mmCIF file of C-alpha atoms in Angstrom:
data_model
loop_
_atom_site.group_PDB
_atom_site.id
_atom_site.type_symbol
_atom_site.label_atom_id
_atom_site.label_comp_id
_atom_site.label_asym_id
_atom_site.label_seq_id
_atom_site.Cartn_x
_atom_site.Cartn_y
_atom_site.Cartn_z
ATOM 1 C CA UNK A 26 -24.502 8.091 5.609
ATOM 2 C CA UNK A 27 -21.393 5.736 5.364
ATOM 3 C CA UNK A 28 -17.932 7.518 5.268
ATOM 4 C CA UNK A 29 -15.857 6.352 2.207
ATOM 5 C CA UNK A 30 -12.075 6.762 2.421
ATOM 6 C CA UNK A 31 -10.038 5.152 -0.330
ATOM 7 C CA UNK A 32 -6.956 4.187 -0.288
ATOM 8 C CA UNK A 33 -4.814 3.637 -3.798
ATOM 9 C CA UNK A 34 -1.327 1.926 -3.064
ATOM 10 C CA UNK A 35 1.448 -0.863 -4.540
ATOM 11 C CA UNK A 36 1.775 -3.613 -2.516
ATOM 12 C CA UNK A 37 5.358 -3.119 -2.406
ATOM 13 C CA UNK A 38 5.746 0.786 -0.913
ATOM 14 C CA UNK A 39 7.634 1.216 1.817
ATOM 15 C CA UNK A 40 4.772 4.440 2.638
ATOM 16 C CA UNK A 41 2.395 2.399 2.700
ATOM 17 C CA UNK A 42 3.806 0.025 4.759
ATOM 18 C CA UNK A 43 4.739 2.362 7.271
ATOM 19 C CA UNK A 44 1.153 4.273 7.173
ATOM 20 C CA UNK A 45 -0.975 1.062 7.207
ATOM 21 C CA UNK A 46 -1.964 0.481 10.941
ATOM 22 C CA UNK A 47 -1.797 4.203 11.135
ATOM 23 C CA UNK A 48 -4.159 4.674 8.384
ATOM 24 C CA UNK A 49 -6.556 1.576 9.188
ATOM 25 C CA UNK A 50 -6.741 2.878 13.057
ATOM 26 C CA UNK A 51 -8.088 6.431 12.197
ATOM 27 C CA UNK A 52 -10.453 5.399 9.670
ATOM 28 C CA UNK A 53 -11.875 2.570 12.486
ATOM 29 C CA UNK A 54 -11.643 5.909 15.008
ATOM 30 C CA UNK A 55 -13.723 8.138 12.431
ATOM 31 C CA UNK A 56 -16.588 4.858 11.183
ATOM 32 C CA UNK A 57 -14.846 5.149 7.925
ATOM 33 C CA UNK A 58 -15.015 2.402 5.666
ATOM 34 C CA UNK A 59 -12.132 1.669 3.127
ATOM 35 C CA UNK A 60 -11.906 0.856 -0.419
ATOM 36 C CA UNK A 61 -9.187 -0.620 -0.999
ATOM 37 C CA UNK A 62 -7.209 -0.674 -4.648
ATOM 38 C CA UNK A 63 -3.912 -2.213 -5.217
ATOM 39 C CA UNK A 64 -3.271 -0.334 -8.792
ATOM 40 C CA UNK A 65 -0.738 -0.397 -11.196
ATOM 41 C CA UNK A 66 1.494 2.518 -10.231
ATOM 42 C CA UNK A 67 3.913 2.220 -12.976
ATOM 43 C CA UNK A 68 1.153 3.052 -15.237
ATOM 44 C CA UNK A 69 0.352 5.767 -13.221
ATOM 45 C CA UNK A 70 3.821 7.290 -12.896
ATOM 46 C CA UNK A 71 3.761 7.172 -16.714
ATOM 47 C CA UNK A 72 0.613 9.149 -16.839
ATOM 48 C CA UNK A 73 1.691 11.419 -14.446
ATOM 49 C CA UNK A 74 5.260 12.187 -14.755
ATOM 50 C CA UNK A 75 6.193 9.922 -12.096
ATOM 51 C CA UNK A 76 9.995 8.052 -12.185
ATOM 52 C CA UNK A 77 10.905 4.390 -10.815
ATOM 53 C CA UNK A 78 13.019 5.007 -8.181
ATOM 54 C CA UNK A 79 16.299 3.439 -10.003
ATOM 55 C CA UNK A 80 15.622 6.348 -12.196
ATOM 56 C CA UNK A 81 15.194 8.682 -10.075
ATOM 57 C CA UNK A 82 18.667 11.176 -9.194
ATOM 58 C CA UNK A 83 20.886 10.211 -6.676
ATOM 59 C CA UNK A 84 20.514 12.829 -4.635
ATOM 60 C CA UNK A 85 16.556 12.016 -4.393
ATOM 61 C CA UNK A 86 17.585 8.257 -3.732
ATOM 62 C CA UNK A 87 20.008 9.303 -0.956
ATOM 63 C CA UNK A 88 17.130 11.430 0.724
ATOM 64 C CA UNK A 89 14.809 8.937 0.422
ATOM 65 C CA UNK A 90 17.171 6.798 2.581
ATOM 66 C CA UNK A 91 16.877 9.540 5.404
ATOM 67 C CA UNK A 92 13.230 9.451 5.069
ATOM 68 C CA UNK A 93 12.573 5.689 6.047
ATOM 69 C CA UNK A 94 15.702 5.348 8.760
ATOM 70 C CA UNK A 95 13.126 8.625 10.457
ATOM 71 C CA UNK A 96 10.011 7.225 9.620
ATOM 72 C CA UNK A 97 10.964 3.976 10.909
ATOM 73 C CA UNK A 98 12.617 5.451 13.946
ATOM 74 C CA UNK A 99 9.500 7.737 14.917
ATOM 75 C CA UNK A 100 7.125 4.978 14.564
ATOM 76 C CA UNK A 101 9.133 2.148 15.800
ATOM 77 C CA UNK A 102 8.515 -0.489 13.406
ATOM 78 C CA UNK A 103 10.691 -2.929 12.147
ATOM 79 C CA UNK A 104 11.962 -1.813 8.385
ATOM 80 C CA UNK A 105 15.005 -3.324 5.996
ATOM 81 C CA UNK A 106 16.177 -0.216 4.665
ATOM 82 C CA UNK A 107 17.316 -2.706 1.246
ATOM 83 C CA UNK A 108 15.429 -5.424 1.556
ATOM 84 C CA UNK A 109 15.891 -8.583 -0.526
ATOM 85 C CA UNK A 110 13.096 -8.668 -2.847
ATOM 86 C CA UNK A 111 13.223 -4.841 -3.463
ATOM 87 C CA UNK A 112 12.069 -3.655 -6.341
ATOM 88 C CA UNK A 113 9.363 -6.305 -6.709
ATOM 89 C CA UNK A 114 6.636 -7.320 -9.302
ATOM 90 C CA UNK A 115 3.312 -6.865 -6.775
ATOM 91 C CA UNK A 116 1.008 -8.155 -9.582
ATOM 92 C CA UNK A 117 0.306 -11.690 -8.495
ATOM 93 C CA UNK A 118 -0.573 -10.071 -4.724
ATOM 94 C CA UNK A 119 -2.258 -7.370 -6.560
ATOM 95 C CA UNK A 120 -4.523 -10.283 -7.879
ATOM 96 C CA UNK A 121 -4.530 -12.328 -4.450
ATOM 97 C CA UNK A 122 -5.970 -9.204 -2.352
ATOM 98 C CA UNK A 123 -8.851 -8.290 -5.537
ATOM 99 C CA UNK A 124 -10.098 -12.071 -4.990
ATOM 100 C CA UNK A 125 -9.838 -11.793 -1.571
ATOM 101 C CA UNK A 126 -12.245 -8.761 -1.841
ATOM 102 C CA UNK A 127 -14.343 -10.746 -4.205
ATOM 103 C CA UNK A 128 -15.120 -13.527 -1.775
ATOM 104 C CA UNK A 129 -16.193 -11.024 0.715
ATOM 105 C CA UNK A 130 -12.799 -10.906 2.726
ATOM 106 C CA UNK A 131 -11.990 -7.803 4.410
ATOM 107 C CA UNK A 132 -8.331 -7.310 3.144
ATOM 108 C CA UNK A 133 -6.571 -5.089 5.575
ATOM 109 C CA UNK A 134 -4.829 -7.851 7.377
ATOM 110 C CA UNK A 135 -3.442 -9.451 3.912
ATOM 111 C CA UNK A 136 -2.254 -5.945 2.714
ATOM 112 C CA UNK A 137 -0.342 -5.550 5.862
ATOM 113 C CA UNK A 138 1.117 -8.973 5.750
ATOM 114 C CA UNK A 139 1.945 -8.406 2.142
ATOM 115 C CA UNK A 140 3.585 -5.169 2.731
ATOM 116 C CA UNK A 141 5.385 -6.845 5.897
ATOM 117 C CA UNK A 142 6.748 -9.534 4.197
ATOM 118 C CA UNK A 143 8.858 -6.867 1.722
ATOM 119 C CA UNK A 144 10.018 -4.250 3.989
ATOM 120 C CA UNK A 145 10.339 -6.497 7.754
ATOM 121 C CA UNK A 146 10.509 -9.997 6.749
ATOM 122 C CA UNK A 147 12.894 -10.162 3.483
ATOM 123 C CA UNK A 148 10.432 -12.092 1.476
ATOM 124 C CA UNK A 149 9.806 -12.426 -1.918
ATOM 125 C CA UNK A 150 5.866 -11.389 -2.445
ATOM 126 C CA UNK A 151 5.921 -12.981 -5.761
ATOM 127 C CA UNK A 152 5.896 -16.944 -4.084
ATOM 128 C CA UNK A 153 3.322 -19.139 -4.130
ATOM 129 C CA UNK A 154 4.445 -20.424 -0.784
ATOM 130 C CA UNK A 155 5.198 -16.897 1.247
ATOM 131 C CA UNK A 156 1.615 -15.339 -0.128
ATOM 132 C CA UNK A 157 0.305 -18.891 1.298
ATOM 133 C CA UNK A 158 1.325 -18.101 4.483
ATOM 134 C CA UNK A 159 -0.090 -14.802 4.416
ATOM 135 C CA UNK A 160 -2.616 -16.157 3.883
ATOM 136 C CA UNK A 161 -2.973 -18.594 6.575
ATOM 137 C CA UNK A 162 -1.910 -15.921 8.919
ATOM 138 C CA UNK A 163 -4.911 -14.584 8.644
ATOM 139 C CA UNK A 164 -6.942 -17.395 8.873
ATOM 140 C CA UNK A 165 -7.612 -17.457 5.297
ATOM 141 C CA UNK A 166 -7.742 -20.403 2.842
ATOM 142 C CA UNK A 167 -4.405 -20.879 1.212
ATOM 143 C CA UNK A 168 -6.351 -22.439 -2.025
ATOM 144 C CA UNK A 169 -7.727 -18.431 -2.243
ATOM 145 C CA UNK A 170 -3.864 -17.822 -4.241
ATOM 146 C CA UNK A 171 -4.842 -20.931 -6.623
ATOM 147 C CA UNK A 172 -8.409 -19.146 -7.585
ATOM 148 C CA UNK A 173 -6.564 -15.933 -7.448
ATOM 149 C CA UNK A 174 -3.771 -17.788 -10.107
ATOM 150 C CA UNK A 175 -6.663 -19.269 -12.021
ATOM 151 C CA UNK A 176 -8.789 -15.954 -12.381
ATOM 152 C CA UNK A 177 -5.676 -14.252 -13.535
ATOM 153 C CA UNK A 178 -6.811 -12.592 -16.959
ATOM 154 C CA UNK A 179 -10.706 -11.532 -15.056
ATOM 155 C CA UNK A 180 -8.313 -9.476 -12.378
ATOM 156 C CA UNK A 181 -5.931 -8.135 -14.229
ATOM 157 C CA UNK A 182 -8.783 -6.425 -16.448
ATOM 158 C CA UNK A 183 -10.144 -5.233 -13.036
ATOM 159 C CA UNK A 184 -7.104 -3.850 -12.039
ATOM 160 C CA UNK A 185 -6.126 -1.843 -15.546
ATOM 161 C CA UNK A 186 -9.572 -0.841 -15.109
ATOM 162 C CA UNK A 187 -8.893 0.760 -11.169
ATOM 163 C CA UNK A 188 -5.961 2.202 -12.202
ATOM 164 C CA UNK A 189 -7.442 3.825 -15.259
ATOM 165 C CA UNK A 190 -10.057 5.670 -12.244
ATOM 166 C CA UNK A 191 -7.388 6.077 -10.152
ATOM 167 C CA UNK A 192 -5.370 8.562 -12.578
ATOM 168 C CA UNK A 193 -8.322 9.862 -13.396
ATOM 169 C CA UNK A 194 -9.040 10.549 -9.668
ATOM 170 C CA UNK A 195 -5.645 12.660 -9.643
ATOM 171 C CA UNK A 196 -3.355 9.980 -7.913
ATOM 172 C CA UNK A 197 -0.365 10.212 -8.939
ATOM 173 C CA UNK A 198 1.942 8.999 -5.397
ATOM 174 C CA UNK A 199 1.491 6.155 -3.063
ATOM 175 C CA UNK A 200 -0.101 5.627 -1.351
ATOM 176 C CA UNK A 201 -2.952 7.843 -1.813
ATOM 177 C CA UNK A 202 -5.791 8.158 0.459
ATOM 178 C CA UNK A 203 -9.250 9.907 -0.914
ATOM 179 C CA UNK A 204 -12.021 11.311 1.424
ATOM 180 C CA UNK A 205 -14.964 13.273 0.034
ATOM 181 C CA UNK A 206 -13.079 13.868 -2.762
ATOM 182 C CA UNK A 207 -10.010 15.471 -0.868
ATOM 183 C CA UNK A 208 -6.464 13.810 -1.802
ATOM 184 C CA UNK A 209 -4.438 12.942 0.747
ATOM 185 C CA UNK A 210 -0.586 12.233 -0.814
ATOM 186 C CA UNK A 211 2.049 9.831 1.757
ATOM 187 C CA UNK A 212 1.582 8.607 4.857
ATOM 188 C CA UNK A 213 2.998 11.666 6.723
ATOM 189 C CA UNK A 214 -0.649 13.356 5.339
ATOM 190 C CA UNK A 215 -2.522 11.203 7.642
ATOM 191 C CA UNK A 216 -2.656 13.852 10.310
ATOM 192 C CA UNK A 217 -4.990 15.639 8.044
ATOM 193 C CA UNK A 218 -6.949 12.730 7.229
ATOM 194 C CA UNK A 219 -7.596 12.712 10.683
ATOM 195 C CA UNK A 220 -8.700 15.845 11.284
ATOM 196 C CA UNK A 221 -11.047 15.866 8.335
ATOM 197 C CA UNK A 222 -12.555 12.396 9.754
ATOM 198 C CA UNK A 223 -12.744 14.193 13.211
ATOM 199 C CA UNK A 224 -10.239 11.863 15.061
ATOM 200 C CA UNK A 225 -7.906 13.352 17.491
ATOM 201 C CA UNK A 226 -4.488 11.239 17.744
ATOM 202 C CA UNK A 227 -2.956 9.973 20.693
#
């Protein structure tokens, strides 16, 4: 029986930038396969209470600072703690990574690179040109962004309609990973994911 884990994230968290190889390496460890969905988590923060973190206190946006200089330290990857394009629309690389999947393209790599390009490389994930060189990066077909572009109104219904299943599902943080029905909330849950997929971490 195949092992499902989903994973519901923005393209433009800086958890689920940091979690990514994590997360992609222990479901490969535990024969997991991923489902990947790029929702709309402003809807879901409105459905669940959630704020936008210019919203948020000040003394929650001053922790959060903490948070990523530790994360980032502890895993040793490279993270802008402000980076340029920061908050960013994701919806065009929302739409890139759902054709992607549609033409049969496993989308792990892209996601990363997307998720790179905010919170290591300063780029703006809302250019034609930068999600074209994500795409080449990973060997993929820059003219995939111009069906992407031309498919627009088919994948945005396909989106609303994730994130409709995702709040629906429970999610309510990103990134969110789901296995067997269990929520898993931030990448600092992945240790459990883990353990429930039987995977013992170096």
């Amino acid at each position: 029986m195949t092992r499902i884990v989903d994973c519901y994230l923005p393209l433009m968290s800086p958890w689920a930038y940091l979690g990514h190889d994590r997360f992609v390496a222990i479901a490969d460890r535990g024969r997991a396969v991923i489902r990947w969905y790029p929702v709309d988590f402003a809807k879901i923060f409105a459905a669940s209470g959630g704020v936008p973190l210019k919203q948020r206190p000040v003394q929650r946006q001053t922790y959060r600072m903490y948070e990523l200089k530790r994360w980032r330290d502890r895993l040793g990857v490279p993270l802008e703690l402000e980076p340029r394009f920061f908050p960013v629309d994701d919806t065009r690389a929302a739409h890139l990574v759902l054709q992607a999947m549609a033409e049969g393209v496993d989308p792990a790599g892209l996601i990363g690179g997307v998720l790179g390009a905010v919170w290591a490389e300063g780029r703006d994930i809302t250019d034609a040109e930068t999600l074209a060189d994500l795409l080449r990066r990973e060997g993929l077909d820059a003219a995939l962004l111009d069906r992407a572009d031309a498919a627009t109104a088919d994948l945005a219904a396909k989106r609303a309609a994730m994130t409709d299943n995702a709040i629906a599902a429970g999610v309510f943080g990103a990134p969110t990973y789901i296995f067997d029905g269990e929520p898993f909330w931030g990448q600092d849950r992945l240790d459990f994911l883990a353990e429930r997929l039987g995977v013992t971490l170096d």
